[in-house]
mmCIF file of C-alpha atoms in Angstrom:
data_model
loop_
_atom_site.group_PDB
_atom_site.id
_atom_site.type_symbol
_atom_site.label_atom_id
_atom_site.label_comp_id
_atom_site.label_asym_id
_atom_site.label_seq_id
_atom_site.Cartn_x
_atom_site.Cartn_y
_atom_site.Cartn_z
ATOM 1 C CA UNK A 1 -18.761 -1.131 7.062
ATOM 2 C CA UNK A 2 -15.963 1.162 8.925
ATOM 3 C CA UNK A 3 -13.396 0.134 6.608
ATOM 4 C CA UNK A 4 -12.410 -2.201 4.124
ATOM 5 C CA UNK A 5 -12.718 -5.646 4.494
ATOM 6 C CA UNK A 6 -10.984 -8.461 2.400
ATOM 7 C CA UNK A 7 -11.551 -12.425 2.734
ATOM 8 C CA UNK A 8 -10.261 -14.921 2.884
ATOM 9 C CA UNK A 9 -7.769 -13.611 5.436
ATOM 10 C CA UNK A 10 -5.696 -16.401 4.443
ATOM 11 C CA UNK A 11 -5.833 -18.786 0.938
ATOM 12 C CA UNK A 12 -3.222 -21.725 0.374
ATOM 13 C CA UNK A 13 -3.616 -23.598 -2.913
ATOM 14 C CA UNK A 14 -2.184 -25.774 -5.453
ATOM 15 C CA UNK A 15 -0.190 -25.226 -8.311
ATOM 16 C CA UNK A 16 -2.685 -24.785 -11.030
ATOM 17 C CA UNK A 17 -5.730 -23.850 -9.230
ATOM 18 C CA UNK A 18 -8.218 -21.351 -9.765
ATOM 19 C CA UNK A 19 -8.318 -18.606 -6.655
ATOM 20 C CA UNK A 20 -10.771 -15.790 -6.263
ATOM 21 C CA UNK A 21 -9.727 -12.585 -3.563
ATOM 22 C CA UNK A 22 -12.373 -10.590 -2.542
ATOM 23 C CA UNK A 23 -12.620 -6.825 -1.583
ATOM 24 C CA UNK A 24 -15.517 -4.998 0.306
ATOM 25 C CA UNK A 25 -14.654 -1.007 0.175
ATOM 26 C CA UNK A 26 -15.604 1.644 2.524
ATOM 27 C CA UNK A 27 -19.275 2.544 1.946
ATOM 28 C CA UNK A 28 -19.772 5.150 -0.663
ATOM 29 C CA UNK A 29 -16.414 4.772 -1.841
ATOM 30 C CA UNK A 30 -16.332 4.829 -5.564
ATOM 31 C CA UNK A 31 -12.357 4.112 -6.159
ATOM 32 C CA UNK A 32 -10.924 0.631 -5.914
ATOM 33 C CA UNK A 33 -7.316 -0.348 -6.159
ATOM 34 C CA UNK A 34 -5.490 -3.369 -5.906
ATOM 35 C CA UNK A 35 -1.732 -4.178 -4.807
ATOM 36 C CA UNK A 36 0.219 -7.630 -4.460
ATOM 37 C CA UNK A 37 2.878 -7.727 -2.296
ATOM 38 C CA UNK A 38 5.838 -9.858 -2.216
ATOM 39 C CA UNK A 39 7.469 -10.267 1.022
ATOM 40 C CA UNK A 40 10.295 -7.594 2.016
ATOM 41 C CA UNK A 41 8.985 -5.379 -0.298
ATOM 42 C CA UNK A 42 6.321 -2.588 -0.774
ATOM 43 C CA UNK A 43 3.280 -2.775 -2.542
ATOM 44 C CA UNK A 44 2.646 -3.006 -6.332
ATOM 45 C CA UNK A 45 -0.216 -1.534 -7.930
ATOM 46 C CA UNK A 46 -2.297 -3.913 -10.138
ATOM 47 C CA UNK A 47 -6.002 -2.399 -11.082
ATOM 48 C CA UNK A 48 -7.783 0.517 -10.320
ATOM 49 C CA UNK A 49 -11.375 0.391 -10.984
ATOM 50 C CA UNK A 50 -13.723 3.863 -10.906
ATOM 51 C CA UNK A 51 -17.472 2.705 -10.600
ATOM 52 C CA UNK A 52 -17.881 -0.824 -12.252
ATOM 53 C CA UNK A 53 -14.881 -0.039 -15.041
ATOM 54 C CA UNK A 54 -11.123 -0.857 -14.513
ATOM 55 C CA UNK A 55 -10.062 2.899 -15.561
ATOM 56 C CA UNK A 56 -6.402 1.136 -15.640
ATOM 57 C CA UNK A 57 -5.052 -2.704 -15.484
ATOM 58 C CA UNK A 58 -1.722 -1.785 -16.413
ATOM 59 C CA UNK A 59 -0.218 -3.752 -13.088
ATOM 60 C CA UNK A 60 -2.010 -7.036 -13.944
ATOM 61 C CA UNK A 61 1.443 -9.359 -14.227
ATOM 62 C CA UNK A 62 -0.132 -11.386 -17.453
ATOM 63 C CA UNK A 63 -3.255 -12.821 -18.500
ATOM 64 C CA UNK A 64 -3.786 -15.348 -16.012
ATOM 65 C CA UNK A 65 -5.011 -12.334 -13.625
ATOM 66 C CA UNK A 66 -8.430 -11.047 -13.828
ATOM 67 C CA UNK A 67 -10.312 -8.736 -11.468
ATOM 68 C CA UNK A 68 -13.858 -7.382 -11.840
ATOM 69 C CA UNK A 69 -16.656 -5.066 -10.068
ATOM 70 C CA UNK A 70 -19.864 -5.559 -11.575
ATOM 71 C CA UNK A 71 -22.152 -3.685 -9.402
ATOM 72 C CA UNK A 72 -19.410 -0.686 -8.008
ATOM 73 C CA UNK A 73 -18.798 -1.877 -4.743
ATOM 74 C CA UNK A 74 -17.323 -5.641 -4.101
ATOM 75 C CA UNK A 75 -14.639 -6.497 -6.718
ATOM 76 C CA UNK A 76 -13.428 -9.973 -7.107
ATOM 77 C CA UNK A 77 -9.604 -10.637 -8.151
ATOM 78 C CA UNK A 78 -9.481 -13.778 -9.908
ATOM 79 C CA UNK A 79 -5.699 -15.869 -10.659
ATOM 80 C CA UNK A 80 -6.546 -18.549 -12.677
ATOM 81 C CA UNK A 81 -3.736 -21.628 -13.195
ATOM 82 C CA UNK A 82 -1.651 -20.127 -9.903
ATOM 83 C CA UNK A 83 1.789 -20.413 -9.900
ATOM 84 C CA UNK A 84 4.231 -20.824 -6.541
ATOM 85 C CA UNK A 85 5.289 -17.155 -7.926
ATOM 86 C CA UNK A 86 1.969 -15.574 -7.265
ATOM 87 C CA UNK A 87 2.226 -16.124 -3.588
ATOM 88 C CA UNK A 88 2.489 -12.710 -2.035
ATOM 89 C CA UNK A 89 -0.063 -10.844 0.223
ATOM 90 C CA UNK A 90 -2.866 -8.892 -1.776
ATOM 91 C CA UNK A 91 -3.926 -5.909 -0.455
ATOM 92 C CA UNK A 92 -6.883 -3.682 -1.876
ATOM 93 C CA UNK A 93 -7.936 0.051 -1.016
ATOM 94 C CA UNK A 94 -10.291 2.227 -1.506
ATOM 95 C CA UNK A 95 -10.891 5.769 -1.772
ATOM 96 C CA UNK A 96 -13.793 8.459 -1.932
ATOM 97 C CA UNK A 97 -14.069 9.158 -5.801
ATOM 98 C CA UNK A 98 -10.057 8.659 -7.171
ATOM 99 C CA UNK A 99 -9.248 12.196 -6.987
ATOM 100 C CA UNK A 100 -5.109 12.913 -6.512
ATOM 101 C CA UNK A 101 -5.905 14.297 -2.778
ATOM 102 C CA UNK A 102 -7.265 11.335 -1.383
ATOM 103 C CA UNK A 103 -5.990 9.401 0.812
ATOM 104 C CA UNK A 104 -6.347 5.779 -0.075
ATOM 105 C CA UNK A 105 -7.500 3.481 3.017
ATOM 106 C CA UNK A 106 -6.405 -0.686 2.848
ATOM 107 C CA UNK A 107 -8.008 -3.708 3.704
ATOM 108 C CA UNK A 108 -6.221 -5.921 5.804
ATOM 109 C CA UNK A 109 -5.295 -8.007 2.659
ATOM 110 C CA UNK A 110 -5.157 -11.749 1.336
ATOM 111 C CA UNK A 111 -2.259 -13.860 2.229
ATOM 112 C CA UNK A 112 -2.046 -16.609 -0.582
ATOM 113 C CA UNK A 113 0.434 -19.270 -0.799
ATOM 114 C CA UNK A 114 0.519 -21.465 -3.867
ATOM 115 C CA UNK A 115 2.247 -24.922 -2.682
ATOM 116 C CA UNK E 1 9.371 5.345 -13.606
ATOM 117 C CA UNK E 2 9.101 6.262 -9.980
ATOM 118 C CA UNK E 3 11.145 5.239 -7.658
ATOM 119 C CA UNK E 4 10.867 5.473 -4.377
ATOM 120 C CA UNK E 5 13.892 4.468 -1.859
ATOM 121 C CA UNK E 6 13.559 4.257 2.126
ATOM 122 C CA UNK E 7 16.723 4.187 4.518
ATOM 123 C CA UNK E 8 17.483 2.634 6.729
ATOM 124 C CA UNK E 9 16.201 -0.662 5.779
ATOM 125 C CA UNK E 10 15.684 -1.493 9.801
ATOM 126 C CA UNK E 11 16.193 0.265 12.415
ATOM 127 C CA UNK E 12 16.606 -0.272 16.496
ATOM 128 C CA UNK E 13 16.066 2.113 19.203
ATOM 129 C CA UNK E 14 15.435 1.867 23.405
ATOM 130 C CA UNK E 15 12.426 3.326 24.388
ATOM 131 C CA UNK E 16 11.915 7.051 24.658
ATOM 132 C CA UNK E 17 14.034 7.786 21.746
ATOM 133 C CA UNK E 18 13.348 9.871 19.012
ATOM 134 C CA UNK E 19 13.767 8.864 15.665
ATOM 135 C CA UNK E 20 13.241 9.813 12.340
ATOM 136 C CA UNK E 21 12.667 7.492 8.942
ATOM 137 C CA UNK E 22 14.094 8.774 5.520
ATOM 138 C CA UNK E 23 12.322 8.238 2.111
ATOM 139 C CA UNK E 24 13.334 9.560 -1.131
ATOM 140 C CA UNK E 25 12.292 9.665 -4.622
ATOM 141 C CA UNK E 26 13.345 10.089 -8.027
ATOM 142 C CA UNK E 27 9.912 12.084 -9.895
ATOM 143 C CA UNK E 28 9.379 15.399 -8.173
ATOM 144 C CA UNK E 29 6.160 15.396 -9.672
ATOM 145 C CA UNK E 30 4.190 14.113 -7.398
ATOM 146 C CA UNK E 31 0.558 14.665 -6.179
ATOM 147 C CA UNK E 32 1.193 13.601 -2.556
ATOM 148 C CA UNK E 33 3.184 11.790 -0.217
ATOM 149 C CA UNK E 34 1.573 9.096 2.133
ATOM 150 C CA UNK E 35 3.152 7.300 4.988
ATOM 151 C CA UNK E 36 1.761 3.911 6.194
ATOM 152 C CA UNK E 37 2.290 1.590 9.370
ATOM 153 C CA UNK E 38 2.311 -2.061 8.692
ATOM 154 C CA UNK E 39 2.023 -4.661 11.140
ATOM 155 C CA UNK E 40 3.684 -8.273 10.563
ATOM 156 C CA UNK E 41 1.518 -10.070 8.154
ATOM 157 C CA UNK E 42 -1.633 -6.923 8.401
ATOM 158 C CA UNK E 43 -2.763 -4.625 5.904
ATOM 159 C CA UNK E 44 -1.634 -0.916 6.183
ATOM 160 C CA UNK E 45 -2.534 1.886 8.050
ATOM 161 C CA UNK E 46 -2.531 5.292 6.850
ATOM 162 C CA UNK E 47 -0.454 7.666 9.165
ATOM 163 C CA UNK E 48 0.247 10.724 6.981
ATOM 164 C CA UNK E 49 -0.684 11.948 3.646
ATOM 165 C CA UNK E 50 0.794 15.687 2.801
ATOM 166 C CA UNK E 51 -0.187 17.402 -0.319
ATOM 167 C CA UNK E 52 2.720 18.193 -2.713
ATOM 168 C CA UNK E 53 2.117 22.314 -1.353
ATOM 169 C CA UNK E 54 2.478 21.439 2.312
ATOM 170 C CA UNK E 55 5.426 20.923 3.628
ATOM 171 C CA UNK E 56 5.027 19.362 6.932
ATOM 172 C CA UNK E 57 2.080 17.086 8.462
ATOM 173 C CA UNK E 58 1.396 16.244 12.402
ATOM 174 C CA UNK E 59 -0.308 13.550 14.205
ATOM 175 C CA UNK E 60 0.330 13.616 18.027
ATOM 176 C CA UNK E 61 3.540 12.305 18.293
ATOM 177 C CA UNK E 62 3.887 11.808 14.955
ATOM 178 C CA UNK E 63 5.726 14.569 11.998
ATOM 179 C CA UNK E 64 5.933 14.051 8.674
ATOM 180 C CA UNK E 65 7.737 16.426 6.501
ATOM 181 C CA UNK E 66 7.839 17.028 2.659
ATOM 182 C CA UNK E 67 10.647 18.394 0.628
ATOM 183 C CA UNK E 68 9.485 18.207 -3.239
ATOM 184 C CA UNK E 69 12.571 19.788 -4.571
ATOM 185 C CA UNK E 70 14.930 17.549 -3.048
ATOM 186 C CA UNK E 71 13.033 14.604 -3.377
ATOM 187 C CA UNK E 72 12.638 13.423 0.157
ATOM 188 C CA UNK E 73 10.069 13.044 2.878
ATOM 189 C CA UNK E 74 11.207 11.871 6.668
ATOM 190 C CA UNK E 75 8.852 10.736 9.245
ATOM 191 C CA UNK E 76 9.818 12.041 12.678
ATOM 192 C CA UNK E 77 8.323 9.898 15.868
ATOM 193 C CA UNK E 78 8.641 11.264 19.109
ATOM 194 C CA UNK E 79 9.496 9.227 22.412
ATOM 195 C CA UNK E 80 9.053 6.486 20.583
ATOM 196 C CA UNK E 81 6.998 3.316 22.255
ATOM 197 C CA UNK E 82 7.589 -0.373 22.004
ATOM 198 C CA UNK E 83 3.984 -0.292 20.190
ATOM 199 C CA UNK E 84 5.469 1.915 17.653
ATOM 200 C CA UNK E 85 7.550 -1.134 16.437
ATOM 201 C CA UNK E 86 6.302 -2.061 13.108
ATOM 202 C CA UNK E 87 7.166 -1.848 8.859
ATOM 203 C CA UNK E 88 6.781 1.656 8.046
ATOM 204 C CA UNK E 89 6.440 2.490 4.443
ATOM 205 C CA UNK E 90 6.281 5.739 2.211
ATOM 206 C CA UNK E 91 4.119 5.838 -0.937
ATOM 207 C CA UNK E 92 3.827 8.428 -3.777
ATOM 208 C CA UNK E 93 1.031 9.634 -5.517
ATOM 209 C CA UNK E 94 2.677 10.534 -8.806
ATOM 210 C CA UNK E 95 4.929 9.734 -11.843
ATOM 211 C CA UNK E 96 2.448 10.937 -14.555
ATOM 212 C CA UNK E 97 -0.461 8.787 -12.509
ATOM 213 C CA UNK E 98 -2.658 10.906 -10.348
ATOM 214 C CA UNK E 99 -3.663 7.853 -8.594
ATOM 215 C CA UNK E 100 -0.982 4.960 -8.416
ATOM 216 C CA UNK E 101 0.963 4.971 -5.397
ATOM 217 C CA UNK E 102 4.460 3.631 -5.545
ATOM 218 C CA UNK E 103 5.943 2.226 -2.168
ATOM 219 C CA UNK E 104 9.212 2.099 -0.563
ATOM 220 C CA UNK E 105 10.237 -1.479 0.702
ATOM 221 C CA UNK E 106 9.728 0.031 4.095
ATOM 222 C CA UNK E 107 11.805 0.690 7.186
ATOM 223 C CA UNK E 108 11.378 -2.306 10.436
ATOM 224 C CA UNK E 109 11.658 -0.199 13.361
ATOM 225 C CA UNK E 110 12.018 -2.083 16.838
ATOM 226 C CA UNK E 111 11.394 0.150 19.914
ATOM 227 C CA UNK E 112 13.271 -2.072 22.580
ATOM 228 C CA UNK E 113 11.744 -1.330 26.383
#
């Protein structure tokens, strides 16, 4: 595709549900980030993945958040038992190979609201 | 840790006006600066990235300069449009990560007709 897509658009849920955010990259891409962000403020970096691995999860809040790429293209962030404090908009990006000069393009993110 | 500070927090100007957006941070050490354009409730675009050995970056009416030792970047818009009202944030590649970019909580600039 010409950029990087993201669905649902939207997600509300219950307290305690199971979500799952998906990212489609830019073609040929081979970096993979994901941010949450809270409203009023900037971006937070969760996960990077290079290829299929997550080269660095050192953003995921705790244990109830989970992301994956199996194949090196889609990756699938995954909040199990959501809490009203995980409502934010999630944004992912990708870039050509992760390389310092890159500029990293975003999707048009996730906007989840846990009720 | 990086931090990464934007000022003013919101800004209005009429139409026509130039204006420029300040963002500063606390690592000099950085790979690259990035500034983004966020619509209300969108994703980001990318405007500007400059390397940490440029010091200035242009996009038609758009300037973006780079001061590493000082810590700052400022993003100058020219004749500025009601269009151009949006979140604008800055983002640094840096901070011991060569790939983690840290945000600014963004400047909300309103270009009044």
């Amino acid at each position: 595709g010409a950029g990087v897509s993201q669905t649902p658009s939207n997600k509300v849920t219950e307290k305690g549900k199971y979500v799952e955010l998906r990212c489609d990259p830019i073609s040929g891409h081979t970096a993979l980030y994901w941010y949450r962000q809270s409203l009023g403020q900037g971006p937070e970096f969760l996960i990077y993945f290079q290829g299929t691995g997550a080269a660095d999860d050192s953003g995921l809040p705790n244990d109830r958040f989970f992301a994956v790429r199996p194949e090196g293209s889609v990756s699938t962030l995954k909040i199990q038992r959501t809490e009203r404090g995980d409502s934010a908009m999630y944004l992912c990006a990708s870039s050509l190979a992760g390389g310092p000069q890159e500029t990293q393009y975003f999707g048009p993110g996730t906007r989840l609201l846990v009720l | 840790k990086q931090e990464v500070t934007q000022i003013p927090a919101a800004l209005s100007v009429p139409e026509g006006e130039n204006l420029v957006l300040n963002c500063s941070f606390t690592d000099s050490a950085i790979y690259n600066l990035q500034w983004f354009r966020q619509d209300p409730g969108k994703g980001l675009t990318s405007l500007l990235l400059i390397q940490s050995s440029q010091r200035e970056q242009t996009s038609g009416r758009l300037n973006a300069s780079l001061d590493k030792s000082s810590g700052r970047s400022t993003l100058y818009i020219a004749a500025s449009q009601p269009g151009d009202s949006a979140t604008y944030l800055c983002a640094d590649r840096g901070g011991g990560s060569n790939y983690k970019l840290t945000f600014g909580k963004g400047t909300l600039l309103t270009v009044n007709p």
